[in-house]
mmCIF file of C-alpha atoms in Angstrom:
data_model
loop_
_atom_site.group_PDB
_atom_site.id
_atom_site.type_symbol
_atom_site.label_atom_id
_atom_site.label_comp_id
_atom_site.label_asym_id
_atom_site.label_seq_id
_atom_site.Cartn_x
_atom_site.Cartn_y
_atom_site.Cartn_z
ATOM 1 C CA ALA A 29 162.591 -21.268 135.489
ATOM 2 C CA GLU A 30 163.144 -22.184 131.839
ATOM 3 C CA GLU A 31 166.065 -24.475 132.697
ATOM 4 C CA TYR A 32 163.942 -26.720 134.914
ATOM 5 C CA ASN A 33 160.579 -26.257 133.139
ATOM 6 C CA LEU A 34 159.043 -24.406 136.056
ATOM 7 C CA GLN A 35 155.632 -22.831 135.709
ATOM 8 C CA PRO A 36 155.522 -19.099 134.927
ATOM 9 C CA LYS A 37 153.699 -18.426 138.206
ATOM 10 C CA THR A 38 156.700 -19.861 140.075
ATOM 11 C CA LEU A 39 158.971 -17.200 138.599
ATOM 12 C CA HIS A 40 156.535 -14.434 139.500
ATOM 13 C CA MET A 41 156.173 -15.686 143.066
ATOM 14 C CA ALA A 42 159.965 -15.879 143.399
ATOM 15 C CA VAL A 43 160.333 -12.271 142.237
ATOM 16 C CA ALA A 44 157.621 -11.209 144.688
ATOM 17 C CA LEU A 45 159.507 -12.955 147.513
ATOM 18 C CA VAL A 46 162.723 -11.175 146.541
ATOM 19 C CA ASP A 47 160.914 -7.832 146.477
ATOM 20 C CA ARG A 48 159.320 -8.393 149.858
ATOM 21 C CA SER A 49 162.582 -9.598 151.405
ATOM 22 C CA LEU A 50 164.495 -6.551 150.224
ATOM 23 C CA ALA A 51 161.782 -4.055 151.113
ATOM 24 C CA SER A 52 162.143 -1.754 154.134
ATOM 25 C CA VAL A 53 165.881 -2.361 154.401
ATOM 26 C CA THR A 54 168.124 -0.079 156.454
ATOM 27 C CA GLY A 55 171.779 0.467 155.627
ATOM 28 C CA THR A 56 174.557 0.550 158.198
ATOM 29 C CA ASP A 57 174.866 4.271 157.511
ATOM 30 C CA GLY A 58 171.403 4.708 159.057
ATOM 31 C CA HIS A 59 169.702 5.607 155.781
ATOM 32 C CA LYS A 60 166.437 3.786 155.099
ATOM 33 C CA TYR A 61 166.436 2.374 151.579
ATOM 34 C CA GLU A 62 162.763 1.483 151.619
ATOM 35 C CA ASN A 63 161.239 1.223 148.118
ATOM 36 C CA GLN A 64 164.617 1.873 146.472
ATOM 37 C CA CYS A 65 165.497 -1.784 146.274
ATOM 38 C CA ILE A 66 162.077 -3.252 145.555
ATOM 39 C CA THR A 67 163.102 -4.411 142.102
ATOM 40 C CA SER A 68 164.524 -7.564 140.648
ATOM 41 C CA THR A 69 167.155 -5.532 138.802
ATOM 42 C CA PHE A 70 168.194 -3.863 142.078
ATOM 43 C CA ASN A 71 168.704 -0.349 140.781
ATOM 44 C CA ALA A 72 169.801 1.025 144.127
ATOM 45 C CA SER A 73 171.570 4.324 144.795
ATOM 46 C CA TYR A 74 174.295 3.068 147.117
ATOM 47 C CA ASP A 75 177.705 1.626 146.305
ATOM 48 C CA ASP A 76 178.786 -2.004 146.326
ATOM 49 C CA THR A 77 180.291 -1.862 149.823
ATOM 50 C CA THR A 78 177.099 -0.785 151.582
ATOM 51 C CA ILE A 79 175.708 -3.496 153.840
ATOM 52 C CA LEU A 80 171.959 -3.758 154.182
ATOM 53 C CA SER A 81 170.282 -5.196 157.218
ATOM 54 C CA LYS A 82 166.855 -5.771 158.652
ATOM 55 C CA GLY A 83 166.568 -7.400 162.025
ATOM 56 C CA GLY A 84 169.664 -9.523 161.478
ATOM 57 C CA PHE A 85 168.974 -10.097 157.763
ATOM 58 C CA VAL A 86 172.234 -8.948 156.184
ATOM 59 C CA VAL A 87 172.645 -8.813 152.428
ATOM 60 C CA ASN A 88 175.545 -7.418 150.496
ATOM 61 C CA ARG A 89 175.699 -7.170 146.750
ATOM 62 C CA GLU A 90 177.627 -10.412 146.426
ATOM 63 C CA MET A 91 174.813 -12.310 148.152
ATOM 64 C CA LEU A 92 171.926 -10.956 146.085
ATOM 65 C CA GLN A 93 172.054 -13.907 143.722
ATOM 66 C CA CYS A 94 171.863 -16.182 146.740
ATOM 67 C CA VAL A 95 168.681 -14.368 147.807
ATOM 68 C CA GLY A 96 167.290 -15.001 144.329
ATOM 69 C CA CYS A 97 168.195 -18.695 144.472
ATOM 70 C CA ALA A 98 166.594 -19.083 147.901
ATOM 71 C CA CYS A 99 163.417 -17.295 146.821
ATOM 72 C CA MET A 100 163.156 -19.396 143.668
ATOM 73 C CA LEU A 101 163.641 -22.531 145.771
ATOM 74 C CA LEU A 102 160.858 -21.430 148.141
ATOM 75 C CA ALA A 103 158.512 -20.529 145.267
ATOM 76 C CA ALA A 104 159.163 -23.876 143.569
ATOM 77 C CA LYS A 105 158.363 -25.756 146.768
ATOM 78 C CA ILE A 106 155.039 -23.921 146.934
ATOM 79 C CA GLU A 107 153.998 -24.121 143.283
ATOM 80 C CA GLU A 108 155.713 -27.153 141.749
ATOM 81 C CA VAL A 109 155.009 -30.859 142.128
ATOM 82 C CA LYS A 110 158.712 -31.701 141.725
ATOM 83 C CA PRO A 111 160.736 -28.636 142.709
ATOM 84 C CA PRO A 112 164.471 -28.359 142.017
ATOM 85 C CA SER A 113 166.806 -29.113 144.899
ATOM 86 C CA ALA A 114 169.310 -26.830 146.579
ATOM 87 C CA ASP A 115 172.048 -28.684 144.679
ATOM 88 C CA ASP A 116 170.417 -27.626 141.409
ATOM 89 C CA PHE A 117 170.736 -23.982 142.431
ATOM 90 C CA VAL A 118 174.382 -24.526 143.347
ATOM 91 C CA TYR A 119 174.872 -25.679 139.763
ATOM 92 C CA ILE A 120 172.836 -22.804 138.297
ATOM 93 C CA SER A 121 174.878 -20.253 140.251
ATOM 94 C CA ASP A 122 178.116 -21.841 138.963
ATOM 95 C CA SER A 123 179.019 -22.876 142.523
ATOM 96 C CA SER A 124 179.061 -19.252 143.667
ATOM 97 C CA TYR A 125 177.343 -20.461 146.832
ATOM 98 C CA THR A 126 177.383 -23.721 148.729
ATOM 99 C CA ARG A 127 174.328 -25.847 149.345
ATOM 100 C CA GLN A 128 174.369 -24.826 153.008
ATOM 101 C CA GLN A 129 174.535 -21.120 152.159
ATOM 102 C CA ILE A 130 171.417 -21.405 149.993
ATOM 103 C CA ILE A 131 169.569 -23.368 152.688
ATOM 104 C CA ASN A 132 170.615 -20.854 155.349
ATOM 105 C CA MET A 133 169.404 -17.981 153.163
ATOM 106 C CA GLU A 134 166.121 -19.833 152.629
ATOM 107 C CA MET A 135 165.624 -20.132 156.387
ATOM 108 C CA THR A 136 166.587 -16.486 156.902
ATOM 109 C CA ILE A 137 164.033 -15.274 154.352
ATOM 110 C CA CYS A 138 161.342 -17.404 156.003
ATOM 111 C CA GLY A 139 162.184 -15.677 159.271
ATOM 112 C CA VAL A 140 162.227 -12.189 157.765
ATOM 113 C CA LEU A 141 158.809 -12.776 156.202
ATOM 114 C CA SER A 142 157.527 -14.523 159.348
ATOM 115 C CA PHE A 143 156.705 -17.520 157.129
ATOM 116 C CA HIS A 144 154.070 -15.465 155.284
ATOM 117 C CA LEU A 145 155.259 -16.768 151.951
ATOM 118 C CA GLN A 146 152.063 -16.881 149.932
ATOM 119 C CA CYS A 147 151.446 -13.731 147.923
ATOM 120 C CA VAL A 148 149.190 -12.538 145.140
ATOM 121 C CA THR A 149 150.699 -12.401 141.653
ATOM 122 C CA PRO A 150 149.182 -11.442 138.290
ATOM 123 C CA HIS A 151 149.090 -15.105 137.283
ATOM 124 C CA GLN A 152 146.360 -15.895 139.769
ATOM 125 C CA PHE A 153 143.980 -13.682 137.776
ATOM 126 C CA LEU A 154 144.801 -15.028 134.323
ATOM 127 C CA PRO A 155 142.458 -18.031 133.981
ATOM 128 C CA ARG A 156 139.372 -15.909 134.659
ATOM 129 C CA LEU A 157 140.636 -12.956 132.610
ATOM 130 C CA LEU A 158 141.458 -15.083 129.575
ATOM 131 C CA ARG A 159 138.052 -16.726 129.700
ATOM 132 C CA ALA A 160 136.404 -13.305 129.961
ATOM 133 C CA SER A 161 138.505 -12.158 127.015
ATOM 134 C CA SER A 162 136.994 -14.940 124.922
ATOM 135 C CA ALA A 163 133.447 -13.983 125.851
ATOM 136 C CA SER A 164 132.819 -11.809 122.827
ATOM 137 C CA ARG A 165 131.058 -12.510 119.559
ATOM 138 C CA LEU A 166 134.207 -12.129 117.468
ATOM 139 C CA SER A 167 136.275 -14.374 119.730
ATOM 140 C CA LEU A 168 133.829 -17.260 119.961
ATOM 141 C CA ALA A 169 133.533 -20.066 117.483
ATOM 142 C CA PRO A 170 130.087 -21.321 116.507
ATOM 143 C CA GLY A 171 128.830 -23.734 119.116
ATOM 144 C CA LYS A 172 128.500 -24.020 122.833
ATOM 145 C CA TYR A 173 132.042 -23.967 124.126
ATOM 146 C CA PHE A 174 134.828 -21.418 124.344
ATOM 147 C CA ILE A 175 137.882 -21.711 122.163
ATOM 148 C CA ARG A 176 141.183 -21.404 123.962
ATOM 149 C CA ASP A 177 143.211 -18.599 122.391
ATOM 150 C CA GLU A 178 146.693 -20.024 122.851
ATOM 151 C CA VAL A 179 148.430 -17.193 120.991
ATOM 152 C CA LEU A 180 146.800 -14.637 123.272
ATOM 153 C CA GLU A 181 147.808 -16.661 126.339
ATOM 154 C CA VAL A 182 151.452 -16.728 125.262
ATOM 155 C CA MET A 183 151.419 -13.009 124.477
ATOM 156 C CA VAL A 184 149.989 -12.217 127.921
ATOM 157 C CA GLN A 185 152.661 -14.390 129.532
ATOM 158 C CA TYR A 186 155.383 -12.601 127.569
ATOM 159 C CA LEU A 187 154.102 -9.180 128.612
ATOM 160 C CA LEU A 188 153.868 -10.233 132.253
ATOM 161 C CA ASP A 189 157.458 -11.490 132.185
ATOM 162 C CA LEU A 190 158.527 -8.150 130.716
ATOM 163 C CA SER A 191 156.664 -6.358 133.502
ATOM 164 C CA LEU A 192 159.043 -7.925 136.035
ATOM 165 C CA GLN A 193 161.745 -5.594 134.712
ATOM 166 C CA SER A 194 159.907 -2.434 135.722
ATOM 167 C CA TYR A 195 160.431 -0.792 139.091
ATOM 168 C CA ASP A 196 157.202 1.202 138.768
ATOM 169 C CA LEU A 197 155.033 -1.839 138.078
ATOM 170 C CA VAL A 198 156.105 -3.476 141.348
ATOM 171 C CA ARG A 199 153.918 -0.940 143.152
ATOM 172 C CA GLN A 200 150.821 -1.677 141.070
ATOM 173 C CA LYS A 201 148.119 -4.126 142.096
ATOM 174 C CA PRO A 202 148.703 -7.575 140.574
ATOM 175 C CA SER A 203 145.120 -7.571 139.286
ATOM 176 C CA LEU A 204 145.754 -4.285 137.465
ATOM 177 C CA VAL A 205 148.994 -5.566 135.921
ATOM 178 C CA ALA A 206 147.223 -8.742 134.760
ATOM 179 C CA ALA A 207 144.304 -6.803 133.266
ATOM 180 C CA SER A 208 146.681 -4.380 131.523
ATOM 181 C CA ALA A 209 148.674 -7.260 130.031
ATOM 182 C CA VAL A 210 145.465 -8.767 128.650
ATOM 183 C CA TYR A 211 144.455 -5.405 127.159
ATOM 184 C CA LEU A 212 147.850 -4.885 125.514
ATOM 185 C CA ALA A 213 147.943 -8.479 124.242
ATOM 186 C CA ARG A 214 144.517 -8.031 122.644
ATOM 187 C CA ALA A 215 145.647 -4.752 121.072
ATOM 188 C CA THR A 216 148.878 -6.287 119.772
ATOM 189 C CA LEU A 217 147.089 -9.279 118.253
ATOM 190 C CA GLY A 218 144.081 -7.307 117.016
ATOM 191 C CA ARG A 219 141.530 -9.012 119.278
ATOM 192 C CA ARG A 220 138.735 -6.442 119.018
ATOM 193 C CA GLU A 221 135.145 -6.438 120.158
ATOM 194 C CA ASP A 222 132.237 -6.453 117.739
ATOM 195 C CA LEU A 223 131.034 -2.865 117.391
ATOM 196 C CA ASN A 224 128.050 -3.960 115.302
ATOM 197 C CA ILE A 225 129.648 -2.579 112.151
ATOM 198 C CA PRO A 226 129.572 -4.895 109.102
ATOM 199 C CA LEU A 227 133.009 -6.174 108.199
ATOM 200 C CA THR A 228 132.768 -5.241 104.520
ATOM 201 C CA ARG A 229 135.267 -3.344 102.459
ATOM 202 C CA PRO A 230 133.182 -0.136 102.167
ATOM 203 C CA THR A 231 132.833 0.059 105.966
ATOM 204 C CA TYR A 232 136.406 -0.862 106.871
ATOM 205 C CA ARG A 233 137.354 2.757 107.469
ATOM 206 C CA SER A 234 134.228 3.248 109.572
ATOM 207 C CA LEU A 235 135.160 0.227 111.665
ATOM 208 C CA HIS A 236 138.710 1.459 112.117
ATOM 209 C CA MET A 237 137.568 4.916 113.201
ATOM 210 C CA ALA A 238 134.977 3.468 115.583
ATOM 211 C CA ILE A 239 137.613 1.323 117.236
ATOM 212 C CA ARG A 240 139.959 4.282 117.557
ATOM 213 C CA GLU A 241 137.266 6.544 118.963
ATOM 214 C CA ASN A 242 135.233 4.143 121.107
ATOM 215 C CA GLY A 243 137.759 1.488 122.009
ATOM 216 C CA GLY A 244 137.548 -2.114 120.975
ATOM 217 C CA PHE A 245 140.226 -3.957 122.925
ATOM 218 C CA TRP A 246 138.262 -3.972 126.188
ATOM 219 C CA SER A 247 134.785 -5.375 126.637
ATOM 220 C CA ASP A 248 131.920 -4.968 129.077
ATOM 221 C CA THR A 249 132.605 -8.521 130.231
ATOM 222 C CA LEU A 250 136.247 -7.759 131.001
ATOM 223 C CA GLU A 251 135.276 -4.550 132.758
ATOM 224 C CA TYR A 252 132.761 -6.438 134.889
ATOM 225 C CA VAL A 253 135.175 -9.274 135.750
ATOM 226 C CA THR A 254 138.155 -7.035 136.541
ATOM 227 C CA GLY A 255 136.436 -3.968 137.925
ATOM 228 C CA TYR A 256 138.699 -1.821 135.735
ATOM 229 C CA ASN A 257 137.653 0.393 132.861
ATOM 230 C CA VAL A 258 139.868 1.685 130.078
ATOM 231 C CA TYR A 259 140.768 4.811 132.042
ATOM 232 C CA ASP A 260 142.046 2.686 134.941
ATOM 233 C CA LEU A 261 144.256 0.643 132.617
ATOM 234 C CA GLU A 262 145.858 3.383 130.555
ATOM 235 C CA ASP A 263 148.962 4.207 132.631
ATOM 236 C CA THR A 264 149.834 0.586 133.333
ATOM 237 C CA VAL A 265 149.253 -0.472 129.724
ATOM 238 C CA LEU A 266 151.543 2.307 128.517
ATOM 239 C CA ALA A 267 154.243 1.241 130.996
ATOM 240 C CA ILE A 268 154.128 -2.372 129.758
ATOM 241 C CA HIS A 269 153.973 -1.157 126.150
ATOM 242 C CA GLU A 270 157.225 0.761 126.650
ATOM 243 C CA LEU A 271 158.915 -2.408 127.922
ATOM 244 C CA HIS A 272 157.490 -4.326 124.960
ATOM 245 C CA SER A 273 158.729 -1.799 122.425
ATOM 246 C CA LYS A 274 162.271 -1.862 123.872
ATOM 247 C CA ALA A 275 162.482 -5.605 124.548
ATOM 248 C CA GLU A 276 164.686 -6.441 121.552
ATOM 249 C CA THR A 277 167.247 -3.712 122.250
ATOM 250 C CA SER A 278 167.145 -3.813 126.044
ATOM 251 C CA ASP A 279 170.094 -4.988 128.118
ATOM 252 C CA LEU A 280 167.671 -7.420 129.769
ATOM 253 C CA LYS A 281 166.894 -9.698 126.828
ATOM 254 C CA SER A 282 166.091 -12.920 128.641
ATOM 255 C CA ALA A 283 162.316 -12.725 128.101
ATOM 256 C CA PHE A 284 162.727 -11.692 124.458
ATOM 257 C CA SER A 285 165.187 -14.525 123.784
ATOM 258 C CA ILE A 286 162.885 -17.109 125.361
ATOM 259 C CA PHE A 287 159.653 -16.020 123.698
ATOM 260 C CA ARG A 288 161.058 -15.737 120.194
ATOM 261 C CA ALA A 289 161.431 -19.518 120.134
ATOM 262 C CA THR A 290 159.029 -21.736 118.186
ATOM 263 C CA LYS A 291 157.912 -23.304 121.468
ATOM 264 C CA TYR A 292 156.322 -19.947 122.329
ATOM 265 C CA LYS A 293 154.962 -19.370 118.826
ATOM 266 C CA LYS A 294 157.700 -16.772 118.190
ATOM 267 C CA ILE A 295 155.483 -14.308 120.011
ATOM 268 C CA ALA A 296 158.341 -11.920 120.785
ATOM 269 C CA LEU A 297 158.787 -11.342 117.048
ATOM 270 C CA ARG A 298 155.248 -10.001 116.625
ATOM 271 C CA THR A 299 155.065 -6.356 115.598
ATOM 272 C CA VAL A 300 154.610 -3.993 118.515
ATOM 273 C CA VAL A 301 151.372 -2.042 118.190
ATOM 274 C CA PRO A 302 151.987 1.724 117.774
ATOM 275 C CA VAL A 303 151.053 3.632 120.907
ATOM 276 C CA HIS A 304 148.519 5.785 119.036
ATOM 277 C CA GLU A 305 146.612 2.628 118.053
ATOM 278 C CA LEU A 306 146.012 1.465 121.619
ATOM 279 C CA ALA A 307 142.544 3.032 121.326
ATOM 280 C CA PHE A 308 142.535 4.934 124.586
ATOM 281 C CA PRO A 309 139.864 7.644 124.809
#
């Protein structure tokens, strides 16, 4: 996605297509591997020689990258104005697959999914959530219009990309993952709601305690727009927070490497908020 300047939502749709394609797969040994391979990292419990099949859809471990290329090609055709070609994915895969193999896999996935390619991803909720996040007295500038919080947007994008690495988060509703990423981004960047406590030095401790005890990273507006309260978000926020805290030392460093660049405001280098400061009740 970064190589060809694809939109972030294209990557998330591609991952969703991979997950759906590999879901409910049965091995030749008769064991059903449903929900064990619904992950982009493919942490399955069978060996490399096991062949997986679903109604003629056969995938061995050597062809998994081909599945990824085909799903990215499909997602790009849906989301992008000028999608990459199959030849581009031959180059990206270092000629591991031919152009015809990628096209054949693309057609196979369309058949497996019965051409139901559109799917809901967290990105579809972001424009409304980010606008709702700005609808607080501390986040608004004087005047009539909202200010776009670009740093918050990049942080949310970074957290959502990290969420792709989690097997558990695949099962969560995309709207919940999006809302949790916004909550954690606000907590990490210190985007708090106005608790009607004067921001003076003598009351700083009072403000800090009020935020810790009553929250401050989630607003009535966000609760209304998302339908989620702080209690609904807690488990998912903690799951994304764990990925965030381990991003620099993880074996999967792609997201961290990308988002530490100046282009992304070096957002990956921001200090991770301690878990006890997430202000959950």
